Amino acid sequence: MLAVSVFVVALVSQTAARYTADWTSLDARPLPPWYDEAKVGIFVHWGVFSVPGFGSEWFWWHWQGQQPPDQKCVSYMSKNYPPGFSYPEFAPQFQAQFFNPEDWADIFKASGAKYVVLTAKHHEGFTNWESPNSWNWNSVDTGPHRDLVGDLGEAVRNRSLHYGLYNSLYEWFHPLYLIDKKNGFKTQEFVLNKLLPELYNMVVRYRPEVIWSDGDWEAPDTYWNSTQFLAWLYNDSPVKDTIVTNDRWGSGCACKHGGYYNCEDKYTPGQLPKHKWEKCTSVDTFSWGYRRNMKMSELMNLSTIIEDLVHTVALGGNYLLNVGPTPDGMIPAVFEERLRGVGAWLEINGEAIYASAPWRVQYENTTVPVWYTSKGTSVYAIMTTKPPKLTLQLLGPKTSAITKVTLLGNPHPLPWSPVYPNAGLTVLLPELPYSPGQAWTLKLDGIK
């Protein structure tokens, strides 16, 4: 009876534990397990910036923010728009008339991704939902006259995918932000009257499972009130048990504080990190948002995407792959083709990816490049290049009398022989079948 009482008290203490508004406490919060198990996500950059569709989603800043302005953007506007045309005039042209969230969700599901992250608000400040703190600069008051965040969220969740939201902390041209910036961030007019009310509202209304924070680097976390917000998010919000956040909560936070680490865009560590991380990258290597003048040579091909995904997961990361839809609400066919190709590869090789963990050896290149993952007692060796001969030598695994090797997608055991006593093996491969991403996976059981 005493043991039961102690267990109940311990359980109550555990569930009642609260995080305080400081990094020591917040950084100690365990990451909800769904995130590490998911491994693969889709990022979607969509907003008013999709209308000019030129340069990147930073078009407004490059045109009218930075000094001197980007002359390519200046020339683009002077050649295609009347004198005096302002960026907010693009908003009515962001109509999303072909946007079908069911179609998008079908594509994301077919990609093999387990979560989707949509831009709720980028640095331009336009919200893809009816934010009461962004009057007439949101997708319900102008442009599509639709709740894009809500519509996509419903479709995504109906397919058992997790749903997250990207939110920029800063806004390039918001008057209150510019006042705070001029005051050296000693005032918080923007944070208290715009950012935080909007963030709280967004979380309560849409219950995202990821908050992908960005636009933090100009000011410290104390200006953004990041630790107070995260303490509420982890303690009292409606998503306190499932929410996952990244590390962009103020200058100096990246790769140091928060939930999982992004560190920087397209971050790739050289060795196995000690902290959970995510690589975000884009099919269009020049932009996150839609570009009307993108060329095939500027896009990641499928085999490059698969190799990047495998490399990331072998080093313990999640892989967040971005596409930029058109302003009328279509995912360009070439992006859809890439996503479906990833899904076709994962259909066969997903066993080596989802819910996997890094192995004691992450990589070797004895015959061809091979990345390792593990799950339970099984180890997976993923070849990202087709071997020149039908033999593959692996030096990392330590074999035993019960070692068994199979090729994912083919149930028949493969012949193998040891390279050294109890160490390394040479596998006799079958004729390798067509692989959507030119990568094949061996499953190794009974090894160390």
Tab-separated table of C-alpha atoms in Angstrom:
chain	number	residue	atom	x	y	z
A	1	MET	CA	0.000	0.000	0.000
A	2	LEU	CA	2.874	2.335	0.860
A	3	ALA	CA	4.485	1.627	-2.521
A	4	VAL	CA	1.238	2.513	-4.311
A	5	SER	CA	0.986	5.783	-2.351
A	6	VAL	CA	4.571	6.702	-3.212
A	7	PHE	CA	3.888	5.920	-6.893
A	8	VAL	CA	0.744	8.091	-6.923
A	9	VAL	CA	2.566	10.987	-5.231
A	10	ALA	CA	5.419	10.676	-7.727
A	11	LEU	CA	2.962	10.620	-10.619
A	12	VAL	CA	1.134	13.686	-9.360
A	13	SER	CA	4.447	15.489	-8.842
A	14	GLN	CA	5.517	14.625	-12.353
A	15	THR	CA	2.292	15.787	-13.991
A	16	ALA	CA	2.200	18.919	-11.854
A	17	ALA	CA	5.778	19.927	-12.738
A	18	ARG	CA	5.784	23.363	-14.286
A	19	TYR	CA	8.367	25.126	-16.376
A	20	THR	CA	9.598	28.536	-15.321
A	21	ALA	CA	10.297	31.391	-17.716
A	22	ASP	CA	14.033	30.825	-17.994
A	23	TRP	CA	16.133	28.826	-20.429
A	24	THR	CA	17.457	26.389	-17.839
A	25	SER	CA	13.937	25.205	-17.106
A	26	LEU	CA	12.550	25.428	-20.651
A	27	ASP	CA	15.503	23.659	-22.259
A	28	ALA	CA	14.997	20.722	-19.881
A	29	ARG	CA	11.549	19.936	-21.306
A	30	PRO	CA	11.583	16.571	-23.107
A	31	LEU	CA	10.640	16.755	-26.757
A	32	PRO	CA	7.235	15.094	-27.392
A	33	PRO	CA	8.137	11.721	-28.954
A	34	TRP	CA	5.948	12.074	-32.066
A	35	TYR	CA	8.405	14.564	-33.553
A	36	ASP	CA	11.525	12.384	-33.526
A	37	GLU	CA	9.506	9.432	-34.811
A	38	ALA	CA	8.074	11.455	-37.720
A	39	LYS	CA	11.450	12.238	-39.376
A	40	VAL	CA	9.974	13.804	-42.529
A	41	GLY	CA	7.937	17.008	-42.883
A	42	ILE	CA	6.770	19.385	-45.602
A	43	PHE	CA	7.359	23.133	-45.325
A	44	VAL	CA	5.052	25.509	-47.239
A	45	HIS	CA	6.008	29.147	-47.908
A	46	TRP	CA	2.927	30.982	-49.169
A	47	GLY	CA	1.884	34.614	-48.896
A	48	VAL	CA	1.645	37.945	-50.684
A	49	PHE	CA	5.283	37.429	-51.745
A	50	SER	CA	3.996	34.660	-54.036
A	51	VAL	CA	2.326	37.302	-56.249
A	52	PRO	CA	5.419	39.124	-57.542
A	53	GLY	CA	7.066	35.686	-57.486
A	54	PHE	CA	10.431	37.243	-58.228
A	55	GLY	CA	13.756	36.742	-56.482
A	56	SER	CA	12.423	35.169	-53.299
A	57	GLU	CA	9.969	35.619	-50.431
A	58	TRP	CA	12.232	38.504	-49.340
A	59	PHE	CA	11.158	40.529	-52.411
A	60	TRP	CA	9.625	43.460	-50.478
A	61	TRP	CA	12.760	43.918	-48.376
A	62	HIS	CA	15.093	43.618	-51.357
A	63	TRP	CA	12.971	46.137	-53.260
A	64	GLN	CA	12.229	48.748	-50.596
A	65	GLY	CA	13.928	47.764	-47.329
A	66	GLN	CA	17.617	47.171	-47.822
A	67	GLN	CA	19.958	49.988	-48.776
A	68	PRO	CA	20.859	50.183	-51.544
A	69	PRO	CA	17.840	48.353	-53.038
A	70	ASP	CA	18.357	45.262	-55.197
A	71	GLN	CA	18.385	46.719	-58.703
A	72	LYS	CA	16.920	43.526	-60.157
A	73	CYS	CA	13.814	44.049	-58.024
A	74	VAL	CA	13.675	47.776	-58.840
A	75	SER	CA	13.926	47.021	-62.553
A	76	TYR	CA	11.311	44.259	-62.333
A	77	MET	CA	8.821	46.674	-60.772
A	78	SER	CA	9.528	49.560	-63.126
A	79	LYS	CA	9.109	47.333	-66.179
A	80	ASN	CA	5.956	45.531	-65.064
A	81	TYR	CA	3.990	47.843	-62.730
A	82	PRO	CA	2.861	51.491	-62.878
A	83	PRO	CA	4.830	54.218	-61.066
A	84	GLY	CA	3.935	54.467	-57.388
A	85	PHE	CA	2.714	50.843	-57.158
A	86	SER	CA	3.079	49.726	-53.525
A	87	TYR	CA	3.711	46.253	-52.143
A	88	PRO	CA	0.339	46.075	-50.294
A	89	GLU	CA	-1.328	46.389	-53.701
A	90	PHE	CA	-0.154	42.850	-54.421
A	91	ALA	CA	-2.484	41.515	-51.693
A	92	PRO	CA	-5.748	41.647	-53.737
A	93	GLN	CA	-3.931	39.594	-56.409
A	94	PHE	CA	-3.199	36.850	-53.865
A	95	GLN	CA	-6.485	35.166	-54.702
A	96	ALA	CA	-5.824	31.438	-54.176
A	97	GLN	CA	-8.719	30.730	-56.513
A	98	PHE	CA	-7.515	27.191	-57.271
A	99	PHE	CA	-6.543	26.357	-53.685
A	100	ASN	CA	-8.004	22.990	-52.737
A	101	PRO	CA	-6.679	21.968	-49.308
A	102	GLU	CA	-7.814	18.381	-49.930
A	103	ASP	CA	-5.562	18.167	-52.990
A	104	TRP	CA	-2.630	19.642	-51.097
A	105	ALA	CA	-3.129	17.248	-48.190
A	106	ASP	CA	-3.286	14.302	-50.609
A	107	ILE	CA	0.065	15.329	-52.092
A	108	PHE	CA	1.627	15.762	-48.647
A	109	LYS	CA	0.310	12.381	-47.525
A	110	ALA	CA	1.635	10.767	-50.722
A	111	SER	CA	5.075	12.290	-50.032
A	112	GLY	CA	5.456	10.102	-46.959
A	113	ALA	CA	5.755	13.157	-44.705
A	114	LYS	CA	4.331	12.904	-41.192
A	115	TYR	CA	3.967	16.633	-40.508
A	116	VAL	CA	3.268	19.837	-42.427
A	117	VAL	CA	4.362	23.375	-41.505
A	118	LEU	CA	2.616	26.334	-43.197
A	119	THR	CA	3.654	29.983	-43.046
A	120	ALA	CA	1.009	31.605	-40.851
A	121	LYS	CA	2.925	34.903	-41.134
A	122	HIS	CA	6.204	35.704	-42.873
A	123	HIS	CA	8.353	38.817	-42.413
A	124	GLU	CA	5.959	40.885	-44.560
A	125	GLY	CA	3.454	40.650	-41.682
A	126	PHE	CA	0.544	39.325	-43.773
A	127	THR	CA	-1.278	36.571	-41.872
A	128	ASN	CA	-2.837	33.593	-43.645
A	129	TRP	CA	-5.663	33.662	-41.098
A	130	GLU	CA	-8.038	36.290	-39.741
A	131	SER	CA	-5.792	37.819	-37.128
A	132	PRO	CA	-7.562	40.605	-35.220
A	133	ASN	CA	-4.115	42.151	-34.768
A	134	SER	CA	-3.499	42.386	-38.508
A	135	TRP	CA	-6.541	44.287	-39.745
A	136	ASN	CA	-6.875	44.338	-43.551
A	137	TRP	CA	-3.476	42.664	-43.883
A	138	ASN	CA	-4.683	39.064	-43.680
A	139	SER	CA	-6.114	36.426	-46.005
A	140	VAL	CA	-9.724	36.859	-44.826
A	141	ASP	CA	-9.980	40.653	-45.113
A	142	THR	CA	-8.262	40.795	-48.492
A	143	GLY	CA	-6.907	38.554	-51.260
A	144	PRO	CA	-8.346	35.031	-50.976
A	145	HIS	CA	-10.979	36.000	-48.364
A	146	ARG	CA	-10.326	32.579	-46.813
A	147	ASP	CA	-8.868	31.187	-43.629
A	148	LEU	CA	-5.944	29.452	-45.303
A	149	VAL	CA	-4.395	28.247	-42.031
A	150	GLY	CA	-7.654	26.703	-40.843
A	151	ASP	CA	-8.636	25.146	-44.174
A	152	LEU	CA	-5.289	23.427	-44.713
A	153	GLY	CA	-5.067	22.352	-41.074
A	154	GLU	CA	-8.385	20.524	-41.255
A	155	ALA	CA	-7.420	18.660	-44.443
A	156	VAL	CA	-3.962	17.733	-43.146
A	157	ARG	CA	-5.276	16.428	-39.829
A	158	ASN	CA	-7.979	14.402	-41.578
A	159	ARG	CA	-5.101	12.421	-43.079
A	160	SER	CA	-3.488	11.812	-39.664
A	161	LEU	CA	-0.625	14.219	-40.312
A	162	HIS	CA	0.677	16.598	-37.655
A	163	TYR	CA	0.161	20.296	-38.369
A	164	GLY	CA	2.555	23.105	-37.536
A	165	LEU	CA	2.755	26.832	-38.170
A	166	TYR	CA	5.661	29.060	-39.125
A	167	ASN	CA	5.528	32.498	-37.509
A	168	SER	CA	7.932	35.383	-37.999
A	169	LEU	CA	8.556	37.346	-34.821
A	170	TYR	CA	9.587	40.524	-36.569
A	171	GLU	CA	7.850	42.408	-39.391
A	172	TRP	CA	9.989	44.480	-41.722
A	173	PHE	CA	7.797	47.564	-41.906
A	174	HIS	CA	5.375	47.434	-38.973
A	175	PRO	CA	5.310	50.960	-37.445
A	176	LEU	CA	5.426	49.681	-33.855
A	177	TYR	CA	8.358	47.412	-34.622
A	178	LEU	CA	10.232	50.270	-36.267
A	179	ILE	CA	9.631	52.424	-33.164
A	180	ASP	CA	11.024	49.708	-30.886
A	181	LYS	CA	13.970	49.202	-33.221
A	182	LYS	CA	14.706	52.946	-33.193
A	183	ASN	CA	14.625	52.820	-29.379
A	184	GLY	CA	17.252	50.075	-29.356
A	185	PHE	CA	14.585	47.544	-28.331
A	186	LYS	CA	14.281	49.186	-24.918
A	187	THR	CA	10.515	49.523	-25.610
A	188	GLN	CA	8.138	46.654	-26.456
A	189	GLU	CA	5.194	48.322	-28.176
A	190	PHE	CA	5.247	45.823	-31.050
A	191	VAL	CA	5.652	42.771	-28.824
A	192	LEU	CA	2.907	43.682	-26.341
A	193	ASN	CA	0.364	45.089	-28.805
A	194	LYS	CA	0.915	42.962	-31.905
A	195	LEU	CA	3.182	39.926	-31.667
A	196	LEU	CA	2.164	38.280	-28.390
A	197	PRO	CA	-1.624	38.790	-28.648
A	198	GLU	CA	-1.423	37.324	-32.150
A	199	LEU	CA	0.702	34.349	-31.066
A	200	TYR	CA	-1.575	33.445	-28.147
A	201	ASN	CA	-4.626	33.770	-30.401
A	202	MET	CA	-3.037	31.586	-33.083
A	203	VAL	CA	-2.168	28.815	-30.640
A	204	VAL	CA	-5.593	28.735	-28.998
A	205	ARG	CA	-7.446	28.943	-32.300
A	206	TYR	CA	-5.479	26.425	-34.389
A	207	ARG	CA	-3.683	24.263	-31.816
A	208	PRO	CA	-0.527	23.702	-33.876
A	209	GLU	CA	1.832	20.887	-32.915
A	210	VAL	CA	4.879	22.793	-34.195
A	211	ILE	CA	5.651	26.474	-33.828
A	212	TRP	CA	8.412	27.198	-36.309
A	213	SER	CA	9.653	30.559	-35.079
A	214	ASP	CA	11.752	32.873	-37.252
A	215	GLY	CA	12.674	36.538	-37.688
A	216	ASP	CA	14.206	36.749	-34.226
A	217	TRP	CA	17.784	37.795	-34.914
A	218	GLU	CA	17.568	41.581	-34.636
A	219	ALA	CA	16.691	41.594	-30.923
A	220	PRO	CA	17.396	39.503	-27.790
A	221	ASP	CA	14.871	36.988	-26.443
A	222	THR	CA	14.118	39.403	-23.585
A	223	TYR	CA	12.660	41.856	-26.106
A	224	TRP	CA	10.418	39.181	-27.624
A	225	ASN	CA	9.350	37.892	-24.156
A	226	SER	CA	10.206	34.458	-25.536
A	227	THR	CA	10.696	32.639	-22.235
A	228	GLN	CA	7.375	33.887	-20.842
A	229	PHE	CA	5.557	32.792	-23.979
A	230	LEU	CA	7.215	29.365	-24.012
A	231	ALA	CA	6.453	28.828	-20.308
A	232	TRP	CA	2.765	29.431	-21.072
A	233	LEU	CA	2.999	27.209	-24.154
A	234	TYR	CA	4.513	24.307	-22.189
A	235	ASN	CA	2.455	24.748	-18.995
A	236	ASP	CA	-1.011	26.039	-19.813
A	237	SER	CA	-1.675	26.129	-23.555
A	238	PRO	CA	-4.113	23.681	-25.183
A	239	VAL	CA	-1.133	22.002	-26.911
A	240	LYS	CA	1.192	21.819	-23.882
A	241	ASP	CA	1.685	18.042	-24.168
A	242	THR	CA	2.280	17.822	-27.938
A	243	ILE	CA	3.793	21.153	-28.988
A	244	VAL	CA	7.292	21.206	-30.476
A	245	THR	CA	9.291	24.392	-31.027
A	246	ASN	CA	12.557	25.298	-32.683
A	247	ASP	CA	15.423	27.525	-31.540
A	248	ARG	CA	14.703	30.923	-33.125
A	249	TRP	CA	13.563	32.962	-30.138
A	250	GLY	CA	16.075	35.818	-30.066
A	251	SER	CA	19.580	36.724	-31.150
A	252	GLY	CA	22.000	34.145	-29.815
A	253	CYS	CA	19.362	31.444	-29.258
A	254	ALA	CA	19.980	29.450	-32.450
A	255	CYS	CA	21.644	26.088	-31.779
A	256	LYS	CA	21.508	26.872	-28.047
A	257	HIS	CA	17.955	27.301	-26.673
A	258	GLY	CA	14.459	26.075	-27.490
A	259	GLY	CA	13.065	22.697	-28.497
A	260	TYR	CA	14.857	21.132	-31.449
A	261	TYR	CA	17.646	23.031	-33.206
A	262	ASN	CA	17.524	24.482	-36.727
A	263	CYS	CA	20.773	26.408	-36.164
A	264	GLU	CA	20.561	27.975	-39.631
A	265	ASP	CA	18.723	27.401	-42.897
A	266	LYS	CA	19.854	24.220	-44.655
A	267	TYR	CA	22.026	23.334	-41.632
A	268	THR	CA	24.037	20.111	-41.976
A	269	PRO	CA	26.289	19.112	-39.048
A	270	GLY	CA	29.577	17.434	-39.778
A	271	GLN	CA	29.054	14.768	-37.125
A	272	LEU	CA	26.317	13.324	-34.905
A	273	PRO	CA	24.921	16.175	-32.742
A	274	LYS	CA	23.991	15.617	-29.116
A	275	HIS	CA	20.710	17.556	-29.447
A	276	LYS	CA	17.702	16.842	-31.658
A	277	TRP	CA	17.874	18.919	-34.822
A	278	GLU	CA	16.056	19.552	-38.070
A	279	LYS	CA	17.284	20.383	-41.542
A	280	CYS	CA	14.978	22.677	-43.461
A	281	THR	CA	15.674	22.940	-47.175
A	282	SER	CA	13.801	23.835	-50.336
A	283	VAL	CA	13.210	22.041	-53.625
A	284	ASP	CA	13.900	25.406	-55.282
A	285	THR	CA	17.510	26.050	-54.267
A	286	PHE	CA	17.153	29.822	-54.848
A	287	SER	CA	13.970	30.537	-52.902
A	288	TRP	CA	11.485	29.316	-50.304
A	289	GLY	CA	8.574	31.149	-51.904
A	290	TYR	CA	7.246	30.634	-55.435
A	291	ARG	CA	9.365	32.068	-58.273
A	292	ARG	CA	7.751	32.610	-61.640
A	293	ASN	CA	11.114	32.377	-63.410
A	294	MET	CA	12.547	29.275	-61.727
A	295	LYS	CA	14.422	26.857	-63.985
A	296	MET	CA	14.735	23.097	-63.770
A	297	SER	CA	18.500	23.375	-63.237
A	298	GLU	CA	17.840	25.407	-60.065
A	299	LEU	CA	15.765	22.666	-58.426
A	300	MET	CA	16.908	19.713	-56.324
A	301	ASN	CA	16.453	16.494	-58.268
A	302	LEU	CA	14.919	13.469	-56.573
A	303	SER	CA	18.140	11.549	-55.952
A	304	THR	CA	19.688	14.645	-54.320
A	305	ILE	CA	16.645	15.018	-52.062
A	306	ILE	CA	16.748	11.344	-51.034
A	307	GLU	CA	20.486	11.465	-50.315
A	308	ASP	CA	19.979	14.647	-48.261
A	309	LEU	CA	17.100	13.056	-46.332
A	310	VAL	CA	19.091	9.894	-45.593
A	311	HIS	CA	22.177	11.868	-44.507
A	312	THR	CA	19.993	13.976	-42.177
A	313	VAL	CA	18.185	11.054	-40.547
A	314	ALA	CA	21.408	9.041	-40.115
A	315	LEU	CA	22.762	11.979	-38.089
A	316	GLY	CA	19.643	12.078	-35.908
A	317	GLY	CA	17.845	14.924	-37.662
A	318	ASN	CA	14.390	15.523	-39.095
A	319	TYR	CA	14.050	16.585	-42.716
A	320	LEU	CA	11.689	19.468	-43.550
A	321	LEU	CA	11.358	19.868	-47.325
A	322	ASN	CA	9.881	23.117	-48.648
A	323	VAL	CA	7.668	23.919	-51.616
A	324	GLY	CA	6.323	27.333	-52.650
A	325	PRO	CA	2.758	27.314	-54.058
A	326	THR	CA	1.564	29.789	-56.687
A	327	PRO	CA	-0.569	32.804	-55.685
A	328	ASP	CA	-3.603	31.102	-57.233
A	329	GLY	CA	-3.184	28.140	-54.912
A	330	MET	CA	-1.475	25.466	-56.991
A	331	ILE	CA	1.555	23.424	-56.010
A	332	PRO	CA	3.678	23.550	-59.189
A	333	ALA	CA	3.631	20.187	-60.956
A	334	VAL	CA	7.417	19.815	-60.719
A	335	PHE	CA	7.206	20.170	-56.920
A	336	GLU	CA	4.389	17.637	-56.757
A	337	GLU	CA	6.485	15.248	-58.844
A	338	ARG	CA	9.381	15.571	-56.387
A	339	LEU	CA	7.142	15.017	-53.345
A	340	ARG	CA	5.460	11.951	-54.837
A	341	GLY	CA	8.902	10.597	-55.732
A	342	VAL	CA	10.021	10.929	-52.119
A	343	GLY	CA	6.865	9.080	-51.074
A	344	ALA	CA	7.495	6.276	-53.563
A	345	TRP	CA	10.990	5.801	-52.123
A	346	LEU	CA	9.726	5.878	-48.536
A	347	GLU	CA	7.020	3.347	-49.404
A	348	ILE	CA	9.822	0.790	-49.805
A	349	ASN	CA	12.524	2.187	-47.534
A	350	GLY	CA	10.527	3.960	-44.817
A	351	GLU	CA	11.233	1.150	-42.342
A	352	ALA	CA	14.811	2.471	-42.194
A	353	ILE	CA	13.670	6.070	-41.674
A	354	TYR	CA	10.557	6.435	-39.488
A	355	ALA	CA	11.148	6.057	-35.734
A	356	SER	CA	14.763	5.124	-36.418
A	357	ALA	CA	17.781	6.130	-34.347
A	358	PRO	CA	21.408	6.832	-35.274
A	359	TRP	CA	23.657	3.782	-35.100
A	360	ARG	CA	27.133	3.659	-33.504
A	361	VAL	CA	28.550	4.148	-37.019
A	362	GLN	CA	26.727	6.718	-39.138
A	363	TYR	CA	28.611	6.520	-42.437
A	364	GLU	CA	31.163	4.564	-44.434
A	365	ASN	CA	32.388	4.622	-48.013
A	366	THR	CA	34.168	1.315	-48.559
A	367	THR	CA	32.403	0.347	-51.803
A	368	VAL	CA	29.866	3.170	-52.235
A	369	PRO	CA	28.495	5.807	-49.818
A	370	VAL	CA	26.450	4.044	-47.101
A	371	TRP	CA	24.485	5.715	-44.286
A	372	TYR	CA	23.367	3.710	-41.255
A	373	THR	CA	20.226	3.905	-39.128
A	374	SER	CA	18.898	1.526	-36.494
A	375	LYS	CA	15.629	0.415	-34.953
A	376	GLY	CA	15.351	-2.130	-32.168
A	377	THR	CA	17.830	-4.911	-32.947
A	378	SER	CA	17.958	-4.152	-36.675
A	379	VAL	CA	20.499	-1.982	-38.471
A	380	TYR	CA	19.880	-0.460	-41.892
A	381	ALA	CA	22.596	0.282	-44.442
A	382	ILE	CA	21.332	2.740	-47.048
A	383	MET	CA	23.297	2.889	-50.304
A	384	THR	CA	22.936	6.302	-51.979
A	385	THR	CA	24.795	5.178	-55.115
A	386	LYS	CA	24.396	1.981	-57.110
A	387	PRO	CA	27.438	-0.262	-56.551
A	388	PRO	CA	29.500	-0.858	-59.706
A	389	LYS	CA	29.412	-4.627	-59.062
A	390	LEU	CA	26.877	-6.937	-57.408
A	391	THR	CA	28.899	-7.055	-54.192
A	392	LEU	CA	28.910	-4.584	-51.331
A	393	GLN	CA	31.536	-4.512	-48.597
A	394	LEU	CA	30.547	-3.117	-45.181
A	395	LEU	CA	33.243	-2.750	-42.525
A	396	GLY	CA	31.167	-1.199	-39.721
A	397	PRO	CA	28.983	-4.161	-38.664
A	398	LYS	CA	30.286	-6.961	-36.425
A	399	THR	CA	28.781	-10.228	-37.619
A	400	SER	CA	27.696	-13.363	-35.745
A	401	ALA	CA	26.457	-16.842	-36.511
A	402	ILE	CA	22.883	-15.541	-36.788
A	403	THR	CA	23.572	-12.525	-39.025
A	404	LYS	CA	20.895	-12.123	-41.686
A	405	VAL	CA	20.867	-9.645	-44.571
A	406	THR	CA	17.868	-8.671	-46.686
A	407	LEU	CA	17.109	-5.928	-49.202
A	408	LEU	CA	14.050	-3.850	-48.297
A	409	GLY	CA	11.354	-4.651	-50.823
A	410	ASN	CA	12.736	-8.188	-51.310
A	411	PRO	CA	12.044	-10.788	-48.576
A	412	HIS	CA	14.753	-13.282	-49.608
A	413	PRO	CA	17.923	-13.439	-47.471
A	414	LEU	CA	21.090	-12.400	-49.282
A	415	PRO	CA	24.341	-14.411	-49.233
A	416	TRP	CA	27.208	-12.818	-47.345
A	417	SER	CA	30.701	-13.658	-46.165
A	418	PRO	CA	32.858	-12.158	-43.397
A	419	VAL	CA	35.661	-9.748	-44.243
A	420	TYR	CA	37.448	-10.388	-40.941
A	421	PRO	CA	36.540	-12.831	-38.161
A	422	ASN	CA	33.376	-11.364	-36.600
A	423	ALA	CA	33.894	-7.994	-38.304
A	424	GLY	CA	32.775	-6.654	-41.651
A	425	LEU	CA	30.902	-8.483	-44.369
A	426	THR	CA	30.685	-8.725	-48.117
A	427	VAL	CA	27.109	-9.000	-49.366
A	428	LEU	CA	26.178	-10.579	-52.694
A	429	LEU	CA	23.501	-8.267	-54.065
A	430	PRO	CA	20.695	-9.230	-56.421
A	431	GLU	CA	20.139	-7.187	-59.554
A	432	LEU	CA	18.979	-4.005	-57.856
A	433	PRO	CA	15.462	-2.959	-58.878
A	434	TYR	CA	14.562	0.526	-60.065
A	435	SER	CA	14.585	2.954	-57.135
A	436	PRO	CA	12.799	6.322	-57.372
A	437	GLY	CA	15.693	8.044	-55.628
A	438	GLN	CA	18.576	5.815	-56.718
A	439	ALA	CA	19.045	4.575	-53.160
A	440	TRP	CA	18.619	1.076	-51.727
A	441	THR	CA	18.480	-0.261	-48.171
A	442	LEU	CA	19.937	-3.431	-46.667
A	443	LYS	CA	18.447	-4.652	-43.406
A	444	LEU	CA	20.996	-6.295	-41.119
A	445	ASP	CA	19.881	-8.500	-38.235
A	446	GLY	CA	22.062	-10.385	-35.775
A	447	ILE	CA	24.946	-7.904	-35.850
A	448	LYS	CA	26.622	-5.595	-33.363
